[in-house]
Amino acid sequence: MSAPVYLDHHATTPCAPEVVEAMLPWLTQSFGNAASKAHAFGWAAEGAVEAARRQVAALVGASPKEVVFTSGATEANNLAIKGVAEAYAARGRHFVTTTIEHKAVLDTLAWLERGGAQVTRVPVGADGVVRVADIEAALRPDTVLVSVMAANNEVGSLAPLAELGALCRARGVFLHTDAAQAAGKVPLDVEAQRLDLVAFTAHKLYGPKGIGALYVRRRDPQVRLAPQMHGGGHERGLRSGTQPVHQIVGFGRACALAAERMAADAAAQGALRDRLWRALSEVPGARLNGGLEHRLPGNLNVSFEGVEAEALLGGLRGVAAVSSGAACASATLEPSHVLRAIGVSDDRAHCSLRFGLGRATTAEDIDRVASAIADLVAEVRARSV
Ligand SMILES: *Cc1c(COP(=O)(O)O)cnc(C)c1O
């Protein structure tokens, strides 16, 4: 029997071989501390960190000085939101976000709210896309930050970032976007889209876990942030802690690779995703969650009427690795807040599977998984009558 097909690339991706190869020397012979200014071990490490910073910056049209390395997107989101809240408390304490954000954003804002900030959570359409006019209507004179994710991790919906950027710029409000799922998958440009703060994580784009970054705009306008991690003053004082050189190098290589491959990967995964939906849409009672138009190429989210996701996941073990709802939400049995927010009933949410296709996904994988699901759905239904 062959290994299960991995279709959970929104949860994490494998490291690309090129990434691992780039990382290895920085764990062994070139192990210096990038903050060591007195010798060649330190200089080499610093050079590698700065080269990687250029690679990350280039993925989104930023300047390397605007990239702050963090442990991942959770930390980058925390730094962006708490950092702005603290630095601009005198300007205002109102935040605007959407109902489908990742917990790293929603829980950070809820924490600020408990400290007296105000948060407006703007609903999204059935396609998972927020309307610019709804964000505009939520803005107030004391709004300091709008936080809208670039791509959703469950239904893959893509935000109208350029329009949001223009709106926020015109209104003098910072725009933060969680690009954990979007970076390296769809084009992002901090200038064209007028983004002020962007959170990244390497492990969703074929880099290692435990490393990410926050883009922080330095001019037109400059974003000041209050650091949330104090110490030796690394990363321009915004994020103290010894830089994990091998992780940073891997992240940089992953970004360069993603930039090279983006168009080809998107075309291939989009075609396979469409193939998967064509097959699954033949299954009686199958319904697409979200829309197909503004969607990550590798994402599909489908519910199978009357068939619990847990039953499907059990039957799929050995065939495919997929997820029901969000990986974090599936530890609890709460229906996903994202599916709820796009108007999916709790019953239907419990019958939903999320598929995340990746670079290695093949047409044979798709056909095998689709036919296994069709058989399982029929089997579960036959059992339950
Ligand atoms: C995975 C993910 C995160 C968390 O990233 P980590 O690097 O694992 O902390 C945040 N936001 C979104 C949208 C994600 O998909």
Coordinates of C-alpha atoms and ligand atoms in Angstrom, one line a residue:
M1 CA 0.0 0.0 0.0
S2 CA 1.3 3.5 -0.8
A3 CA 1.7 6.2 1.7
P4 CA -1.3 8.5 2.4
V5 CA -1.7 11.4 0.1
Y6 CA -0.9 14.6 2.0
L7 CA -3.6 17.2 1.3
D8 CA -3.2 19.3 4.4
H9 CA -0.8 22.0 3.1
H10 CA -2.7 24.7 5.0
A11 CA -1.5 23.1 8.3
T12 CA 2.1 22.9 7.2
T13 CA 4.3 22.0 4.2
P14 CA 7.4 19.9 4.0
C15 CA 10.7 21.7 3.7
A16 CA 11.8 21.9 0.0
P17 CA 15.1 19.9 -0.5
E18 CA 16.8 23.1 -1.6
V19 CA 15.8 24.7 1.7
V20 CA 17.3 21.9 3.8
E21 CA 20.5 21.9 1.8
A22 CA 20.8 25.7 2.3
M23 CA 20.3 25.3 6.1
L24 CA 22.7 22.5 6.9
P25 CA 26.0 24.4 6.9
W26 CA 24.6 26.9 9.3
L27 CA 24.0 24.2 11.9
T28 CA 27.5 22.7 11.7
Q29 CA 30.6 24.5 10.4
S30 CA 29.1 28.0 10.2
F31 CA 27.5 28.1 13.6
G32 CA 28.4 31.6 14.6
N33 CA 26.1 34.1 16.4
A34 CA 25.1 36.8 13.9
A35 CA 25.5 39.3 16.7
S36 CA 29.1 38.5 17.3
K37 CA 30.9 41.5 15.8
A38 CA 34.5 40.5 16.8
H39 CA 35.2 37.5 14.5
A40 CA 34.6 35.8 11.2
F41 CA 32.1 33.3 12.6
G42 CA 29.8 36.1 13.5
W43 CA 30.4 38.0 10.3
A44 CA 29.5 35.0 8.2
A45 CA 26.3 34.4 10.1
E46 CA 25.3 38.0 9.9
G47 CA 26.0 37.9 6.1
A48 CA 23.7 34.9 5.8
V49 CA 20.9 36.6 7.8
E50 CA 21.1 39.7 5.7
A51 CA 21.1 37.7 2.5
A52 CA 18.0 35.9 3.7
R53 CA 16.4 39.2 4.7
R54 CA 16.8 40.4 1.1
Q55 CA 15.1 37.2 -0.2
V56 CA 12.1 37.6 2.1
A57 CA 11.8 41.3 1.3
A58 CA 12.0 40.6 -2.4
L59 CA 9.0 38.3 -2.3
V60 CA 6.7 41.2 -1.5
G61 CA 8.6 44.2 -3.0
A62 CA 9.8 45.4 0.4
S63 CA 13.1 46.9 1.5
P64 CA 15.2 44.4 3.6
K65 CA 15.3 47.0 6.4
E66 CA 11.5 46.5 6.7
V67 CA 11.8 42.8 7.6
V68 CA 11.8 41.7 11.2
F69 CA 12.4 38.0 11.8
T70 CA 10.1 36.4 14.4
S71 CA 9.3 32.8 15.4
G72 CA 6.4 32.6 12.9
A73 CA 3.1 34.3 12.0
T74 CA 1.6 34.0 15.4
E75 CA 4.4 36.1 16.9
A76 CA 4.4 38.5 13.9
N77 CA 0.6 39.1 14.3
N78 CA 1.1 39.7 18.0
L79 CA 3.9 42.1 17.4
A80 CA 2.0 44.0 14.7
I81 CA -1.2 44.4 16.7
K82 CA 0.2 44.9 20.2
G83 CA 3.1 46.9 18.9
V84 CA 0.7 49.4 17.1
A85 CA -1.8 49.4 20.0
E86 CA 1.0 50.4 22.4
A87 CA 2.8 52.9 20.2
Y88 CA -0.4 54.7 19.0
A89 CA -2.5 54.5 22.2
A90 CA -2.7 58.3 22.2
R91 CA -4.1 58.4 18.6
G92 CA -6.9 55.9 19.3
R93 CA -7.8 52.5 20.6
H94 CA -10.2 51.2 17.9
F95 CA -9.4 48.3 15.7
V96 CA -11.2 46.8 12.7
T97 CA -10.9 43.2 11.7
T98 CA -13.0 40.4 10.1
T99 CA -14.9 37.5 11.6
I100 CA -12.7 34.9 9.7
E101 CA -9.2 35.8 11.0
H102 CA -6.9 33.3 12.4
K103 CA -6.9 33.0 16.2
A104 CA -3.5 34.6 16.3
V105 CA -5.3 37.8 15.3
L106 CA -8.7 37.4 16.9
D107 CA -7.3 36.4 20.3
T108 CA -4.7 39.1 20.3
L109 CA -7.5 41.7 19.6
A110 CA -9.7 40.1 22.2
W111 CA -6.8 40.5 24.7
L112 CA -6.5 44.2 23.8
E113 CA -10.3 44.5 24.2
R114 CA -10.1 43.2 27.8
G115 CA -7.6 46.0 28.4
G116 CA -10.0 48.7 27.2
A117 CA -9.5 48.8 23.4
Q118 CA -12.5 48.6 21.1
V119 CA -12.7 46.1 18.2
T120 CA -15.2 46.0 15.3
R121 CA -15.4 42.6 13.6
V122 CA -16.7 43.0 10.1
P123 CA -18.7 40.0 8.6
V124 CA -17.7 38.5 5.3
G125 CA -19.8 37.2 2.4
A126 CA -20.7 33.6 1.7
D127 CA -17.6 33.5 -0.5
G128 CA -15.4 34.4 2.6
V129 CA -14.4 37.8 1.1
V130 CA -14.8 41.0 3.0
R131 CA -16.4 43.9 1.2
V132 CA -14.3 47.1 1.2
A133 CA -17.4 49.2 1.8
D134 CA -18.1 47.3 5.0
I135 CA -14.5 48.0 6.3
E136 CA -14.9 51.6 5.3
A137 CA -18.2 51.8 7.2
A138 CA -16.5 50.4 10.3
L139 CA -13.7 53.1 10.4
R140 CA -13.9 55.8 13.1
P141 CA -11.8 58.8 13.9
D142 CA -10.1 56.8 16.6
T143 CA -9.3 53.7 14.4
V144 CA -5.6 53.0 14.4
L145 CA -5.4 49.6 12.6
V146 CA -7.3 47.5 10.2
S147 CA -6.3 43.8 10.2
V148 CA -7.6 41.7 7.3
M149 CA -6.0 38.3 6.4
A150 CA -4.6 38.0 2.8
A151 CA -5.9 34.5 2.4
N152 CA -8.0 32.4 4.7
N153 CA -6.6 29.2 6.0
E154 CA -9.9 27.2 5.8
V155 CA -11.8 28.4 2.7
G156 CA -8.9 30.0 0.9
S157 CA -10.7 33.3 0.3
L158 CA -8.5 36.2 -0.9
A159 CA -9.0 39.7 0.5
P160 CA -9.2 42.7 -1.9
L161 CA -5.9 44.0 -0.4
A162 CA -5.1 46.8 -3.0
E163 CA -8.6 48.3 -2.4
L164 CA -8.2 48.0 1.3
G165 CA -4.7 49.5 1.2
A166 CA -6.0 52.5 -0.8
L167 CA -8.8 53.0 1.7
C168 CA -6.7 52.8 4.7
R169 CA -4.0 55.1 3.3
A170 CA -6.6 57.7 2.4
R171 CA -8.0 57.5 5.9
G172 CA -4.7 57.5 7.7
V173 CA -5.2 54.1 9.3
F174 CA -2.6 51.3 9.2
L175 CA -3.4 48.1 7.3
H176 CA -2.1 44.9 8.7
T177 CA -2.5 41.6 6.8
D178 CA -1.8 38.1 8.0
A179 CA -0.2 36.6 4.9
A180 CA 0.7 33.2 6.4
Q181 CA -1.3 31.4 3.7
A182 CA -1.0 33.9 0.9
A183 CA 2.8 34.5 0.8
G184 CA 4.5 32.6 -1.9
K185 CA 1.1 31.4 -3.3
V186 CA -0.4 34.6 -4.7
P187 CA 1.4 37.8 -5.7
L188 CA 1.8 40.3 -2.8
D189 CA 3.3 43.8 -3.2
V190 CA 3.6 46.1 -0.2
E191 CA 3.8 49.2 -2.5
A192 CA 1.1 48.4 -5.1
Q193 CA -1.2 47.1 -2.3
R194 CA -0.1 49.8 0.2
L195 CA 0.4 47.3 3.0
D196 CA 1.8 48.6 6.3
L197 CA 2.3 45.4 8.3
V198 CA 2.5 41.9 6.9
A199 CA 2.9 38.6 8.9
F200 CA 4.7 35.7 7.3
T201 CA 5.6 32.1 8.4
A202 CA 8.1 29.9 6.6
H203 CA 6.5 26.5 7.3
K204 CA 3.5 27.3 5.1
L205 CA 5.7 27.9 2.1
Y206 CA 8.1 24.9 2.1
G207 CA 10.4 26.4 4.8
P208 CA 11.1 25.3 8.3
K209 CA 8.8 25.6 11.3
G210 CA 9.6 28.1 14.0
I211 CA 10.6 31.1 11.8
G212 CA 8.6 33.9 10.2
A213 CA 8.7 37.6 9.8
L214 CA 6.8 40.8 10.1
Y215 CA 7.1 43.4 7.4
V216 CA 7.0 46.9 9.0
R217 CA 6.7 49.9 6.6
R218 CA 9.5 52.4 7.2
R219 CA 8.3 55.3 5.1
D220 CA 5.2 56.9 3.6
P221 CA 4.1 56.4 6.3
Q222 CA 6.6 55.0 8.9
V223 CA 5.0 52.5 11.3
R224 CA 6.3 52.7 14.8
L225 CA 6.0 49.6 16.9
A226 CA 6.5 49.1 20.6
P227 CA 8.6 45.9 20.9
Q228 CA 7.0 43.0 22.6
M229 CA 10.2 41.0 23.3
H230 CA 12.9 42.9 25.3
G231 CA 16.5 41.9 25.5
G232 CA 19.7 42.3 23.5
G233 CA 18.2 44.6 20.9
H234 CA 18.3 42.2 17.9
E235 CA 16.2 43.0 14.8
R236 CA 16.5 46.8 15.2
G237 CA 15.3 46.5 18.7
L238 CA 11.9 45.2 17.6
R239 CA 12.5 41.5 18.5
S240 CA 15.3 40.6 20.9
G241 CA 16.7 37.1 20.9
T242 CA 19.6 35.4 19.1
Q243 CA 18.7 35.0 15.5
P244 CA 18.3 31.4 14.5
V245 CA 20.6 31.6 11.5
H246 CA 19.8 28.2 9.9
Q247 CA 16.0 28.9 10.2
I248 CA 16.4 32.3 8.7
V249 CA 18.5 31.0 5.8
G250 CA 15.9 28.3 5.1
F251 CA 13.1 30.8 5.2
G252 CA 15.0 33.1 2.7
R253 CA 15.7 30.2 0.4
A254 CA 12.0 29.1 0.6
C255 CA 10.9 32.7 -0.3
A256 CA 13.3 32.8 -3.3
L257 CA 12.0 29.4 -4.5
A258 CA 8.4 30.4 -4.0
A259 CA 8.9 33.6 -6.1
E260 CA 10.5 31.5 -8.9
R261 CA 7.7 28.9 -8.8
M262 CA 4.7 30.9 -7.9
A263 CA 3.0 31.1 -11.3
A264 CA 3.7 27.5 -12.3
D265 CA 2.7 26.2 -8.8
A266 CA -0.5 28.2 -8.9
A267 CA -1.5 27.0 -12.4
A268 CA -0.8 23.3 -11.5
Q269 CA -2.5 23.4 -8.1
G270 CA -5.5 25.4 -9.5
A271 CA -6.0 22.8 -12.2
L272 CA -5.8 19.9 -9.7
R273 CA -8.1 21.7 -7.3
D274 CA -10.7 22.1 -10.1
R275 CA -10.2 18.4 -10.9
L276 CA -10.9 17.5 -7.3
W277 CA -14.0 19.6 -7.1
R278 CA -15.3 18.3 -10.5
A279 CA -15.0 14.8 -9.0
L280 CA -16.4 15.6 -5.6
S281 CA -19.3 17.6 -6.9
E282 CA -20.6 14.4 -8.4
V283 CA -21.0 13.0 -4.9
P284 CA -24.7 13.4 -3.8
G285 CA -25.1 16.1 -1.2
A286 CA -21.6 17.6 -1.7
R287 CA -21.5 21.4 -1.4
L288 CA -18.6 23.8 -1.9
N289 CA -17.9 26.0 1.1
G290 CA -16.8 29.5 -0.1
G291 CA -16.6 30.7 -3.7
L292 CA -14.3 29.7 -6.5
E293 CA -13.4 33.1 -7.8
H294 CA -11.2 34.8 -5.1
R295 CA -9.6 31.6 -3.7
L296 CA -6.1 30.2 -3.1
P297 CA -5.3 27.9 -6.0
G298 CA -4.6 24.9 -3.7
N299 CA -7.6 25.2 -1.5
L300 CA -10.9 23.3 -1.5
N301 CA -13.5 23.0 1.4
V302 CA -16.5 20.7 0.9
S303 CA -19.3 19.5 3.0
F304 CA -21.0 16.2 2.5
E305 CA -24.6 16.4 3.7
G306 CA -25.4 14.1 6.6
V307 CA -21.9 12.6 6.8
E308 CA -19.8 13.6 9.8
A309 CA -16.2 14.7 8.9
E310 CA -15.0 12.5 11.8
A311 CA -16.4 9.4 10.1
L312 CA -14.8 10.4 6.8
L313 CA -11.4 11.1 8.4
G314 CA -11.5 7.7 10.1
G315 CA -12.2 6.0 6.8
L316 CA -9.6 8.0 4.9
R317 CA -6.8 7.1 7.3
G318 CA -4.1 5.4 5.2
V319 CA -5.5 7.0 2.0
A320 CA -5.2 10.8 2.6
A321 CA -4.3 13.3 5.2
V322 CA -6.9 16.0 5.2
S323 CA -8.4 18.2 7.9
S324 CA -11.9 18.8 9.1
G325 CA -12.4 22.6 9.6
A326 CA -9.3 24.3 11.0
A327 CA -6.5 22.2 12.5
C328 CA -6.7 24.2 15.7
A329 CA -10.5 24.1 15.9
S330 CA -10.5 20.4 15.3
A331 CA -8.9 19.7 18.6
T332 CA -12.1 20.8 20.2
L333 CA -15.4 19.8 18.6
E334 CA -16.6 23.4 18.1
P335 CA -17.6 24.0 14.6
S336 CA -15.1 26.3 12.8
H337 CA -15.7 30.0 13.3
V338 CA -14.8 30.6 9.7
L339 CA -17.5 28.3 8.3
R340 CA -20.0 29.8 10.7
A341 CA -19.0 33.3 9.5
I342 CA -19.7 32.4 5.9
G343 CA -23.1 31.2 6.8
V344 CA -22.5 27.4 7.0
S345 CA -24.8 25.8 9.5
D346 CA -23.2 24.0 12.5
D347 CA -24.5 20.7 11.1
R348 CA -23.0 21.3 7.7
A349 CA -19.7 22.5 9.3
H350 CA -19.4 19.2 11.1
C351 CA -19.6 17.5 7.7
S352 CA -16.9 19.5 6.1
L353 CA -13.4 18.6 4.9
R354 CA -10.6 21.0 4.0
F355 CA -8.2 20.1 1.3
G356 CA -4.9 21.8 0.9
L357 CA -3.0 20.8 -2.3
G358 CA 0.7 21.3 -2.6
R359 CA 3.7 21.2 -4.9
A360 CA 3.9 17.4 -4.9
T361 CA 0.2 16.7 -5.5
T362 CA -0.5 14.7 -8.7
A363 CA -3.6 14.0 -10.7
E364 CA -3.3 10.4 -9.6
D365 CA -3.4 11.5 -5.9
I366 CA -6.5 13.6 -6.6
D367 CA -8.3 10.8 -8.4
R368 CA -7.5 8.3 -5.7
V369 CA -8.7 10.6 -2.9
A370 CA -11.8 11.6 -4.7
S371 CA -12.9 8.0 -5.4
A372 CA -12.1 7.0 -1.8
I373 CA -14.3 9.8 -0.6
A374 CA -17.1 8.9 -2.9
D375 CA -17.0 5.3 -1.7
L376 CA -16.9 6.3 1.9
V377 CA -19.8 8.8 1.7
A378 CA -21.9 6.1 0.1
E379 CA -20.8 3.5 2.7
V380 CA -21.5 5.9 5.7
R381 CA -25.0 6.7 4.2
A382 CA -25.8 3.1 3.6
R383 CA -24.9 2.3 7.2
S384 CA -27.0 5.1 8.6
V385 CA -30.3 4.1 6.9
Ligands
LIG1 C1 -0.5 28.9 10.2 C2 -1.2 30.3 10.4 C3 -0.8 31.1 11.4 C4 0.2 30.8 12.5 O1 1.5 30.7 12.0 P1 2.7 30.1 12.9 O2 3.9 30.4 12.1 O3 2.4 28.6 12.9 O4 2.6 30.7 14.2 C5 -1.4 32.4 11.4 N1 -2.2 32.8 10.5 C6 -2.6 32.0 9.5 C7 -3.6 32.4 8.5 C8 -2.1 30.7 9.4 O5 -2.5 29.9 8.4

